[in-house]
Amino acid sequence: MLVLGIESSCDETAAAVVEKGAVIRSSVVASQINVHSRYGGVVPELASRKHIEAIVPVIQEALDAAGVIFPDIDGIAVTRGPGLMGSLIVGMSLAKSLAYGLGIPYVGVNHIEGHIAAVFLGDDPPCFPFIALVVSGGHTHLYVVKGFGSSRLLGQTRDDAAGEAYDKAAKMLNLGYPGGVIIDRLARKGNPSALSFPRALRGEGYDFSFSGLKTALLYHLRKRGDMPVEGELADLAASYQDAIVEVLVEKTIRAADETGIPRIVVAGGVASNSRLRERFRESVGTRRLGLFIPSPELCTDNAAMIAAVGNAFLERGRKDSLDLGAVSRWPLEE
Ligand code: KG4
Ligand code: ZN
């Protein structure tokens, strides 16, 4: 089955053609970073307008790159939520029109499930069930995933998402937006033990909290007076990053230990972080745990991951109706 995936939930307009839910024939991502960076975050109204401009050429580019035409497509998968309402509606409307015009089924996909499904696009996909840590700009969620459409939430952030903790720190340090990738790069030159930052809820359940960490950084900068530079800045980035990474790794490994499920999937934009990947690899090394992390470009928003989920539902014969609405909030758990 050849599925056209469409993703427009936030600030990336993306389309992909995926075969059998596993082989990426093409994946095109048009980023709006330039539009939003000067505001230090995504401006919803601008995002929807940019999606409207980009979506048709992006889909055409995905078809061309895959060497296919519309009649070759068997079904369409589109992100239905969670995300920015105005942005989601752009993708949903186009998916419905195409499905109607081509006389093929379409399904609305949960963006979080998409992030997790990115792992099925690699060479070594896991089998169900597995523990999934989803860490992105809007989510820090830990699940037991039993199958497509069947997940149980173990814990989540009580305040900021992990990606938000990165982005807000970068903003405080005048490093630009989005901050995750900038801090990741900077931290490689720093000493993670140079400064001590709080690890909230450590050892307690599966929930996370990152707002105290952000406040600790703010107080540190206020006390210091001016902005740190070079070596000190790198140490600060490395220490701050380790406070995030350490709790994420510890709780996920503990979830695998306590549930007895020996497979871990790490997904979402923050899963492209080099230190997080390294620490996960080190931690599973001594245990009998399978670790599955999509390649960095499949961790951040893309449409191939949406097509991977859609393929599973379309194979089951699901066909969403044309009056299905986009949803800004959509918990994944059944
Ligand atoms: O999954 P994603 O592309 O979009 C959402 O669904 O939110 O995630 C974006 C988030 C941003 O907060 C960004 O700063 C973070 O992922 N991110 C990173 C890295 N690359 C992206 N965080 C840490 N290290 C990275 N290398
Ligand atoms: Zn995302």
mmCIF file of C-alpha atoms and ligand atoms in Angstrom:
data_model
loop_
_atom_site.group_PDB
_atom_site.id
_atom_site.type_symbol
_atom_site.label_atom_id
_atom_site.label_comp_id
_atom_site.label_asym_id
_atom_site.label_seq_id
_atom_site.Cartn_x
_atom_site.Cartn_y
_atom_site.Cartn_z
ATOM 1 C CA MET A 1 0.000 0.000 0.000
ATOM 2 C CA LEU A 2 1.231 3.492 -0.943
ATOM 3 C CA VAL A 3 0.210 6.172 1.551
ATOM 4 C CA LEU A 4 0.493 9.938 1.204
ATOM 5 C CA GLY A 5 1.189 11.493 4.609
ATOM 6 C CA ILE A 6 0.415 15.139 5.394
ATOM 7 C CA GLU A 7 1.599 17.023 8.506
ATOM 8 C CA SER A 8 0.834 20.656 9.380
ATOM 9 C CA SER A 9 0.252 20.663 13.156
ATOM 10 C CA CYS A 10 2.848 23.289 14.101
ATOM 11 C CA ASP A 11 5.517 25.142 12.139
ATOM 12 C CA GLU A 12 6.498 22.504 9.601
ATOM 13 C CA THR A 13 4.565 21.844 6.377
ATOM 14 C CA ALA A 14 5.362 18.266 5.414
ATOM 15 C CA ALA A 15 4.317 15.584 2.945
ATOM 16 C CA ALA A 16 5.652 12.078 2.366
ATOM 17 C CA VAL A 17 4.999 8.984 0.316
ATOM 18 C CA VAL A 18 5.475 5.769 2.307
ATOM 19 C CA GLU A 19 5.204 2.196 1.040
ATOM 20 C CA LYS A 20 3.887 -0.631 3.271
ATOM 21 C CA GLY A 21 4.157 1.653 6.335
ATOM 22 C CA ALA A 22 7.906 1.111 6.400
ATOM 23 C CA VAL A 23 9.696 2.326 3.264
ATOM 24 C CA ILE A 24 10.065 6.062 2.737
ATOM 25 C CA ARG A 25 9.710 6.813 -0.971
ATOM 26 C CA SER A 26 9.919 10.561 -0.303
ATOM 27 C CA SER A 27 9.710 12.935 2.646
ATOM 28 C CA VAL A 28 9.559 16.701 2.181
ATOM 29 C CA VAL A 29 9.630 19.145 5.106
ATOM 30 C CA ALA A 30 9.220 22.903 4.613
ATOM 31 C CA SER A 31 10.261 24.644 7.800
ATOM 32 C CA GLN A 32 8.881 28.014 8.891
ATOM 33 C CA ILE A 33 11.743 28.713 11.316
ATOM 34 C CA ASN A 34 12.697 31.924 9.476
ATOM 35 C CA VAL A 35 9.174 33.263 9.866
ATOM 36 C CA HIS A 36 8.932 32.632 13.617
ATOM 37 C CA SER A 37 12.512 32.956 14.892
ATOM 38 C CA ARG A 38 12.388 36.729 15.332
ATOM 39 C CA TYR A 39 9.414 36.292 17.690
ATOM 40 C CA GLY A 40 11.205 33.633 19.768
ATOM 41 C CA GLY A 41 8.379 31.128 19.252
ATOM 42 C CA VAL A 42 5.646 30.003 16.860
ATOM 43 C CA VAL A 43 3.043 32.662 15.976
ATOM 44 C CA PRO A 44 -0.135 30.631 15.240
ATOM 45 C CA GLU A 45 -1.710 33.065 12.751
ATOM 46 C CA LEU A 46 1.492 33.287 10.697
ATOM 47 C CA ALA A 47 1.874 29.499 10.837
ATOM 48 C CA SER A 48 -1.545 28.836 9.269
ATOM 49 C CA ARG A 49 -0.944 31.355 6.492
ATOM 50 C CA LYS A 50 2.429 29.814 5.670
ATOM 51 C CA HIS A 51 0.900 26.317 5.624
ATOM 52 C CA ILE A 52 -1.681 27.508 3.085
ATOM 53 C CA GLU A 53 1.108 28.839 0.840
ATOM 54 C CA ALA A 54 3.344 25.791 1.178
ATOM 55 C CA ILE A 55 1.078 22.766 1.298
ATOM 56 C CA VAL A 56 0.263 22.243 -2.404
ATOM 57 C CA PRO A 57 3.868 22.621 -3.642
ATOM 58 C CA VAL A 58 5.135 20.438 -0.790
ATOM 59 C CA ILE A 59 2.723 17.620 -1.695
ATOM 60 C CA GLN A 60 3.624 17.922 -5.373
ATOM 61 C CA GLU A 61 7.316 17.773 -4.485
ATOM 62 C CA ALA A 62 6.745 14.631 -2.392
ATOM 63 C CA LEU A 63 4.944 12.913 -5.290
ATOM 64 C CA ASP A 64 7.646 13.959 -7.784
ATOM 65 C CA ALA A 65 10.472 12.805 -5.509
ATOM 66 C CA ALA A 66 8.744 9.430 -5.068
ATOM 67 C CA GLY A 67 8.217 9.170 -8.834
ATOM 68 C CA VAL A 68 4.465 8.708 -8.489
ATOM 69 C CA ILE A 69 1.284 10.506 -9.528
ATOM 70 C CA PHE A 70 -1.995 10.913 -7.604
ATOM 71 C CA PRO A 71 -3.686 7.785 -9.064
ATOM 72 C CA ASP A 72 -0.853 5.645 -7.595
ATOM 73 C CA ILE A 73 -1.791 6.639 -4.036
ATOM 74 C CA ASP A 74 -3.968 4.127 -2.139
ATOM 75 C CA GLY A 75 -4.805 6.231 0.911
ATOM 76 C CA ILE A 76 -4.057 9.452 2.759
ATOM 77 C CA ALA A 77 -2.946 9.946 6.372
ATOM 78 C CA VAL A 78 -3.125 13.416 7.902
ATOM 79 C CA THR A 79 -2.356 14.816 11.352
ATOM 80 C CA ARG A 80 -5.691 15.509 13.062
ATOM 81 C CA GLY A 81 -4.191 16.735 16.358
ATOM 82 C CA PRO A 82 -2.885 17.699 18.814
ATOM 83 C CA GLY A 83 -1.533 21.000 17.525
ATOM 84 C CA LEU A 84 -2.462 24.511 16.468
ATOM 85 C CA MET A 85 -6.071 24.516 15.272
ATOM 86 C CA GLY A 86 -5.595 26.878 12.301
ATOM 87 C CA SER A 87 -2.556 24.884 11.126
ATOM 88 C CA LEU A 88 -4.211 21.477 11.526
ATOM 89 C CA ILE A 89 -7.245 22.622 9.510
ATOM 90 C CA VAL A 90 -5.034 23.378 6.496
ATOM 91 C CA GLY A 91 -3.726 19.792 6.337
ATOM 92 C CA MET A 92 -7.094 18.225 7.190
ATOM 93 C CA SER A 93 -8.968 20.208 4.515
ATOM 94 C CA LEU A 94 -6.474 19.297 1.849
ATOM 95 C CA ALA A 95 -6.441 15.617 2.829
ATOM 96 C CA LYS A 96 -10.235 15.460 2.691
ATOM 97 C CA SER A 97 -10.438 17.222 -0.685
ATOM 98 C CA LEU A 98 -7.805 14.924 -2.181
ATOM 99 C CA ALA A 99 -9.447 11.795 -0.760
ATOM 100 C CA TYR A 100 -12.839 12.901 -2.078
ATOM 101 C CA GLY A 101 -11.492 13.888 -5.485
ATOM 102 C CA LEU A 102 -9.416 10.729 -5.917
ATOM 103 C CA GLY A 103 -12.040 8.422 -4.438
ATOM 104 C CA ILE A 104 -9.616 6.949 -1.873
ATOM 105 C CA PRO A 105 -9.832 6.649 1.949
ATOM 106 C CA TYR A 106 -8.150 9.021 4.380
ATOM 107 C CA VAL A 107 -7.494 8.733 8.128
ATOM 108 C CA GLY A 108 -6.810 11.381 10.794
ATOM 109 C CA VAL A 109 -3.700 10.517 12.808
ATOM 110 C CA ASN A 110 -2.574 11.496 16.302
ATOM 111 C CA HIS A 111 0.697 13.457 16.033
ATOM 112 C CA ILE A 112 2.154 11.786 19.145
ATOM 113 C CA GLU A 113 1.450 8.349 17.745
ATOM 114 C CA GLY A 114 3.176 9.580 14.585
ATOM 115 C CA HIS A 115 6.331 10.471 16.519
ATOM 116 C CA ILE A 116 6.381 6.987 18.045
ATOM 117 C CA ALA A 117 5.739 5.309 14.668
ATOM 118 C CA ALA A 118 8.826 6.993 13.177
ATOM 119 C CA VAL A 119 10.692 4.038 14.667
ATOM 120 C CA PHE A 120 8.977 1.681 12.184
ATOM 121 C CA LEU A 121 10.633 3.551 9.317
ATOM 122 C CA GLY A 122 14.104 2.384 10.360
ATOM 123 C CA ASP A 123 15.989 -0.833 9.547
ATOM 124 C CA ASP A 124 15.351 -2.418 12.905
ATOM 125 C CA PRO A 125 11.739 -1.840 14.053
ATOM 126 C CA PRO A 126 10.681 -3.037 17.533
ATOM 127 C CA CYS A 127 7.823 -5.419 18.213
ATOM 128 C CA PHE A 128 4.941 -4.523 20.521
ATOM 129 C CA PRO A 129 4.636 -3.899 23.418
ATOM 130 C CA PHE A 130 7.283 -1.302 24.224
ATOM 131 C CA ILE A 131 7.869 1.660 26.525
ATOM 132 C CA ALA A 132 7.790 4.951 24.596
ATOM 133 C CA LEU A 133 9.209 8.261 25.755
ATOM 134 C CA VAL A 134 7.869 11.092 23.583
ATOM 135 C CA VAL A 135 9.829 14.305 24.060
ATOM 136 C CA SER A 136 9.028 17.290 21.874
ATOM 137 C CA GLY A 137 8.230 20.992 22.057
ATOM 138 C CA GLY A 138 4.772 20.261 23.441
ATOM 139 C CA HIS A 139 5.097 16.808 25.017
ATOM 140 C CA THR A 140 7.008 14.854 27.603
ATOM 141 C CA HIS A 141 5.006 11.664 27.885
ATOM 142 C CA LEU A 142 5.846 8.126 28.921
ATOM 143 C CA TYR A 143 3.638 5.326 27.564
ATOM 144 C CA VAL A 144 3.257 1.602 27.373
ATOM 145 C CA VAL A 145 2.476 1.083 23.673
ATOM 146 C CA LYS A 146 0.615 -2.162 22.980
ATOM 147 C CA GLY A 147 -0.158 -1.525 19.313
ATOM 148 C CA PHE A 148 -1.357 1.159 16.909
ATOM 149 C CA GLY A 149 -4.298 2.854 18.597
ATOM 150 C CA SER A 150 -3.558 1.156 21.917
ATOM 151 C CA SER A 151 -1.373 2.960 24.457
ATOM 152 C CA ARG A 152 -1.416 3.473 28.226
ATOM 153 C CA LEU A 153 -0.040 6.678 29.751
ATOM 154 C CA LEU A 154 2.426 6.094 32.596
ATOM 155 C CA GLY A 155 3.381 9.706 33.262
ATOM 156 C CA GLN A 156 3.787 13.140 31.758
ATOM 157 C CA THR A 157 5.154 16.585 32.504
ATOM 158 C CA ARG A 158 3.267 18.595 35.083
ATOM 159 C CA ASP A 159 4.411 21.898 33.569
ATOM 160 C CA ASP A 160 6.873 22.555 30.722
ATOM 161 C CA ALA A 161 7.740 20.002 28.048
ATOM 162 C CA ALA A 162 11.393 18.957 27.679
ATOM 163 C CA GLY A 163 11.674 20.811 24.349
ATOM 164 C CA GLU A 164 10.207 23.902 25.987
ATOM 165 C CA ALA A 165 12.870 23.689 28.713
ATOM 166 C CA TYR A 166 15.505 23.768 25.973
ATOM 167 C CA ASP A 167 13.824 26.562 24.011
ATOM 168 C CA LYS A 168 13.256 28.781 27.066
ATOM 169 C CA ALA A 169 16.845 28.379 28.235
ATOM 170 C CA ALA A 170 18.123 29.337 24.788
ATOM 171 C CA LYS A 171 15.895 32.402 24.866
ATOM 172 C CA MET A 172 17.206 33.428 28.311
ATOM 173 C CA LEU A 173 20.760 33.017 27.032
ATOM 174 C CA ASN A 174 20.003 35.002 23.821
ATOM 175 C CA LEU A 175 20.961 32.007 21.683
ATOM 176 C CA GLY A 176 18.027 32.079 19.249
ATOM 177 C CA TYR A 177 15.082 29.849 18.358
ATOM 178 C CA PRO A 178 14.492 26.897 18.360
ATOM 179 C CA GLY A 179 16.892 26.369 21.212
ATOM 180 C CA GLY A 180 17.254 22.595 21.476
ATOM 181 C CA VAL A 181 19.667 22.112 18.651
ATOM 182 C CA ILE A 182 21.737 25.193 19.645
ATOM 183 C CA ILE A 183 22.131 24.030 23.266
ATOM 184 C CA ASP A 184 22.898 20.498 22.059
ATOM 185 C CA ARG A 185 25.806 21.820 19.957
ATOM 186 C CA LEU A 186 27.090 24.223 22.616
ATOM 187 C CA ALA A 187 26.928 21.615 25.395
ATOM 188 C CA ARG A 188 29.325 19.279 23.549
ATOM 189 C CA LYS A 189 32.160 21.654 24.490
ATOM 190 C CA GLY A 190 31.059 22.040 28.111
ATOM 191 C CA ASN A 191 31.412 20.186 31.403
ATOM 192 C CA PRO A 192 28.043 18.746 32.529
ATOM 193 C CA SER A 193 29.168 18.676 36.173
ATOM 194 C CA ALA A 194 30.273 22.327 36.255
ATOM 195 C CA LEU A 195 27.013 23.573 37.764
ATOM 196 C CA SER A 196 24.354 21.828 39.756
ATOM 197 C CA PHE A 197 20.752 22.176 38.547
ATOM 198 C CA PRO A 198 17.651 20.664 40.202
ATOM 199 C CA ARG A 199 16.285 17.272 39.081
ATOM 200 C CA ALA A 200 12.605 17.545 39.999
ATOM 201 C CA LEU A 201 10.507 14.482 40.957
ATOM 202 C CA ARG A 202 13.601 12.292 40.680
ATOM 203 C CA GLY A 203 12.812 8.769 41.866
ATOM 204 C CA GLU A 204 9.128 9.614 42.307
ATOM 205 C CA GLY A 205 6.651 8.010 39.905
ATOM 206 C CA TYR A 206 6.688 8.680 36.175
ATOM 207 C CA ASP A 207 5.723 12.347 36.043
ATOM 208 C CA PHE A 208 8.193 15.057 35.033
ATOM 209 C CA SER A 209 8.611 18.732 35.914
ATOM 210 C CA PHE A 210 10.944 21.211 34.237
ATOM 211 C CA SER A 211 9.682 24.615 35.360
ATOM 212 C CA GLY A 212 11.905 24.647 38.481
ATOM 213 C CA LEU A 213 14.947 24.012 36.318
ATOM 214 C CA LYS A 214 14.063 26.995 34.132
ATOM 215 C CA THR A 215 13.663 29.186 37.239
ATOM 216 C CA ALA A 216 17.004 27.947 38.600
ATOM 217 C CA LEU A 217 18.683 29.103 35.378
ATOM 218 C CA LEU A 218 16.951 32.479 35.584
ATOM 219 C CA TYR A 219 18.151 32.994 39.182
ATOM 220 C CA HIS A 220 21.646 31.884 38.237
ATOM 221 C CA LEU A 221 21.782 34.477 35.435
ATOM 222 C CA ARG A 222 20.339 37.237 37.636
ATOM 223 C CA LYS A 223 22.860 36.563 40.381
ATOM 224 C CA ARG A 224 25.672 36.546 37.889
ATOM 225 C CA GLY A 225 24.786 39.898 36.334
ATOM 226 C CA ASP A 226 25.919 39.800 32.689
ATOM 227 C CA MET A 227 25.680 36.991 30.144
ATOM 228 C CA PRO A 228 28.199 34.137 30.302
ATOM 229 C CA VAL A 229 30.372 33.613 27.224
ATOM 230 C CA GLU A 230 32.437 30.839 25.623
ATOM 231 C CA GLY A 231 33.676 28.187 28.088
ATOM 232 C CA GLU A 232 31.347 29.257 30.856
ATOM 233 C CA LEU A 233 28.395 29.331 28.467
ATOM 234 C CA ALA A 234 29.240 25.825 27.251
ATOM 235 C CA ASP A 235 29.473 24.563 30.859
ATOM 236 C CA LEU A 236 26.133 26.163 31.641
ATOM 237 C CA ALA A 237 24.487 24.566 28.574
ATOM 238 C CA ALA A 238 25.998 21.159 29.367
ATOM 239 C CA SER A 239 24.939 21.271 33.036
ATOM 240 C CA TYR A 240 21.428 22.473 32.224
ATOM 241 C CA GLN A 241 21.046 19.828 29.518
ATOM 242 C CA ASP A 242 22.196 17.043 31.825
ATOM 243 C CA ALA A 243 19.513 17.947 34.364
ATOM 244 C CA ILE A 244 16.883 17.319 31.650
ATOM 245 C CA VAL A 245 18.497 14.254 30.121
ATOM 246 C CA GLU A 246 19.218 12.484 33.401
ATOM 247 C CA VAL A 247 15.588 12.421 34.585
ATOM 248 C CA LEU A 248 14.292 11.419 31.148
ATOM 249 C CA VAL A 249 16.676 8.460 30.954
ATOM 250 C CA GLU A 250 16.233 7.347 34.580
ATOM 251 C CA LYS A 251 12.441 7.310 34.507
ATOM 252 C CA THR A 252 12.218 5.563 31.146
ATOM 253 C CA ILE A 253 14.629 2.810 32.190
ATOM 254 C CA ARG A 254 12.750 2.407 35.480
ATOM 255 C CA ALA A 255 9.464 2.089 33.539
ATOM 256 C CA ALA A 256 10.979 -0.764 31.517
ATOM 257 C CA ASP A 257 12.279 -2.422 34.718
ATOM 258 C CA GLU A 258 9.017 -2.053 36.636
ATOM 259 C CA THR A 259 6.688 -3.138 33.810
ATOM 260 C CA GLY A 260 9.022 -5.928 32.702
ATOM 261 C CA ILE A 261 8.795 -4.686 29.101
ATOM 262 C CA PRO A 262 12.331 -4.972 27.678
ATOM 263 C CA ARG A 263 12.033 -2.542 24.746
ATOM 264 C CA ILE A 264 12.354 1.260 24.812
ATOM 265 C CA VAL A 265 11.438 3.705 22.046
ATOM 266 C CA VAL A 266 12.521 7.345 22.300
ATOM 267 C CA ALA A 267 10.752 9.743 19.934
ATOM 268 C CA GLY A 268 9.951 13.414 19.246
ATOM 269 C CA GLY A 269 12.145 16.410 18.420
ATOM 270 C CA VAL A 270 14.227 16.194 21.616
ATOM 271 C CA ALA A 271 15.075 12.551 20.768
ATOM 272 C CA SER A 272 17.429 13.987 18.139
ATOM 273 C CA ASN A 273 19.541 15.374 21.013
ATOM 274 C CA SER A 274 23.009 13.847 20.915
ATOM 275 C CA ARG A 275 23.495 13.705 24.696
ATOM 276 C CA LEU A 276 20.085 12.053 25.262
ATOM 277 C CA ARG A 277 20.878 9.418 22.635
ATOM 278 C CA GLU A 278 24.310 8.814 24.139
ATOM 279 C CA ARG A 279 23.023 8.516 27.724
ATOM 280 C CA PHE A 280 20.264 6.102 26.659
ATOM 281 C CA ARG A 281 22.806 3.947 24.834
ATOM 282 C CA GLU A 282 25.083 3.893 27.890
ATOM 283 C CA SER A 283 22.228 3.052 30.259
ATOM 284 C CA VAL A 284 20.796 0.151 28.273
ATOM 285 C CA GLY A 285 24.278 -1.180 27.584
ATOM 286 C CA THR A 286 24.504 -3.097 30.849
ATOM 287 C CA ARG A 287 20.872 -4.258 30.841
ATOM 288 C CA ARG A 288 18.923 -6.607 28.624
ATOM 289 C CA LEU A 289 16.927 -3.852 26.983
ATOM 290 C CA GLY A 290 16.289 -3.114 23.325
ATOM 291 C CA LEU A 291 16.694 0.571 22.475
ATOM 292 C CA PHE A 292 15.005 2.034 19.390
ATOM 293 C CA ILE A 293 15.499 5.689 18.432
ATOM 294 C CA PRO A 294 14.579 6.985 14.955
ATOM 295 C CA SER A 295 17.289 8.741 12.929
ATOM 296 C CA PRO A 296 17.561 12.429 13.970
ATOM 297 C CA GLU A 297 15.679 13.745 10.891
ATOM 298 C CA LEU A 298 12.766 11.402 11.658
ATOM 299 C CA CYS A 299 12.609 12.591 15.299
ATOM 300 C CA THR A 300 11.568 16.143 14.384
ATOM 301 C CA ASP A 301 8.236 16.796 12.679
ATOM 302 C CA ASN A 302 7.755 15.058 9.326
ATOM 303 C CA ALA A 303 4.960 13.418 7.361
ATOM 304 C CA ALA A 304 6.524 9.977 6.864
ATOM 305 C CA MET A 305 5.775 9.168 10.513
ATOM 306 C CA ILE A 306 2.134 10.165 9.974
ATOM 307 C CA ALA A 307 1.929 7.907 6.919
ATOM 308 C CA ALA A 308 3.388 5.031 8.978
ATOM 309 C CA VAL A 309 0.503 5.230 11.467
ATOM 310 C CA GLY A 310 -2.060 5.860 8.721
ATOM 311 C CA ASN A 311 -0.904 2.748 6.867
ATOM 312 C CA ALA A 312 -1.746 0.547 9.878
ATOM 313 C CA PHE A 313 -5.269 1.991 10.157
ATOM 314 C CA LEU A 314 -5.925 1.963 6.406
ATOM 315 C CA GLU A 315 -4.864 -1.700 6.277
ATOM 316 C CA ARG A 316 -7.488 -2.413 8.928
ATOM 317 C CA GLY A 317 -10.057 -0.826 6.600
ATOM 318 C CA ARG A 318 -10.578 2.365 8.580
ATOM 319 C CA LYS A 319 -11.958 5.269 6.571
ATOM 320 C CA ASP A 320 -12.637 8.552 8.353
ATOM 321 C CA SER A 321 -15.649 10.603 7.395
ATOM 322 C CA LEU A 322 -15.393 13.947 5.655
ATOM 323 C CA ASP A 323 -16.951 15.735 8.632
ATOM 324 C CA LEU A 324 -14.199 14.664 11.056
ATOM 325 C CA GLY A 325 -12.829 17.777 12.771
ATOM 326 C CA ALA A 326 -9.262 18.710 13.760
ATOM 327 C CA VAL A 327 -8.568 18.629 17.528
ATOM 328 C CA SER A 328 -6.117 20.866 19.367
ATOM 329 C CA ARG A 329 -5.915 18.469 22.359
ATOM 330 C CA TRP A 330 -6.019 14.723 21.857
ATOM 331 C CA PRO A 331 -4.687 12.360 24.538
ATOM 332 C CA LEU A 332 -3.185 9.258 22.950
ATOM 333 C CA GLU A 333 -4.200 6.767 25.595
ATOM 334 C CA GLU A 334 -7.249 4.626 24.885
HETATM 335 O O1 KG4 B 1 8.772 17.087 17.563
HETATM 336 P P1 KG4 B 1 9.090 18.473 17.216
HETATM 337 O O2 KG4 B 1 9.804 18.761 15.923
HETATM 338 O O3 KG4 B 1 7.809 19.374 17.243
HETATM 339 C C1 KG4 B 1 6.807 19.217 18.211
HETATM 340 O O4 KG4 B 1 5.927 18.337 18.000
HETATM 341 O O5 KG4 B 1 6.901 19.947 19.220
HETATM 342 O O6 KG4 B 1 9.960 19.038 18.451
HETATM 343 C C2 KG4 B 1 10.448 20.342 18.494
HETATM 344 C C3 KG4 B 1 11.227 20.493 19.780
HETATM 345 C C4 KG4 B 1 11.716 21.928 20.023
HETATM 346 O O7 KG4 B 1 11.445 22.276 21.365
HETATM 347 C C5 KG4 B 1 13.214 21.816 19.751
HETATM 348 O O8 KG4 B 1 13.984 22.758 20.490
HETATM 349 C C6 KG4 B 1 13.499 20.402 20.203
HETATM 350 O O9 KG4 B 1 12.400 19.648 19.757
HETATM 351 N N1 KG4 B 1 14.735 19.889 19.609
HETATM 352 C C7 KG4 B 1 15.824 19.550 20.318
HETATM 353 C C8 KG4 B 1 16.820 19.161 19.386
HETATM 354 N N2 KG4 B 1 16.293 19.275 18.124
HETATM 355 C C9 KG4 B 1 15.008 19.727 18.283
HETATM 356 N N3 KG4 B 1 16.039 19.540 21.641
HETATM 357 C C10 KG4 B 1 17.253 19.151 22.075
HETATM 358 N N4 KG4 B 1 18.255 18.784 21.250
HETATM 359 C C11 KG4 B 1 18.091 18.764 19.910
HETATM 360 N N5 KG4 B 1 19.095 18.389 19.111
HETATM 361 ZN ZN ZN B 2 6.027 16.934 16.796
#
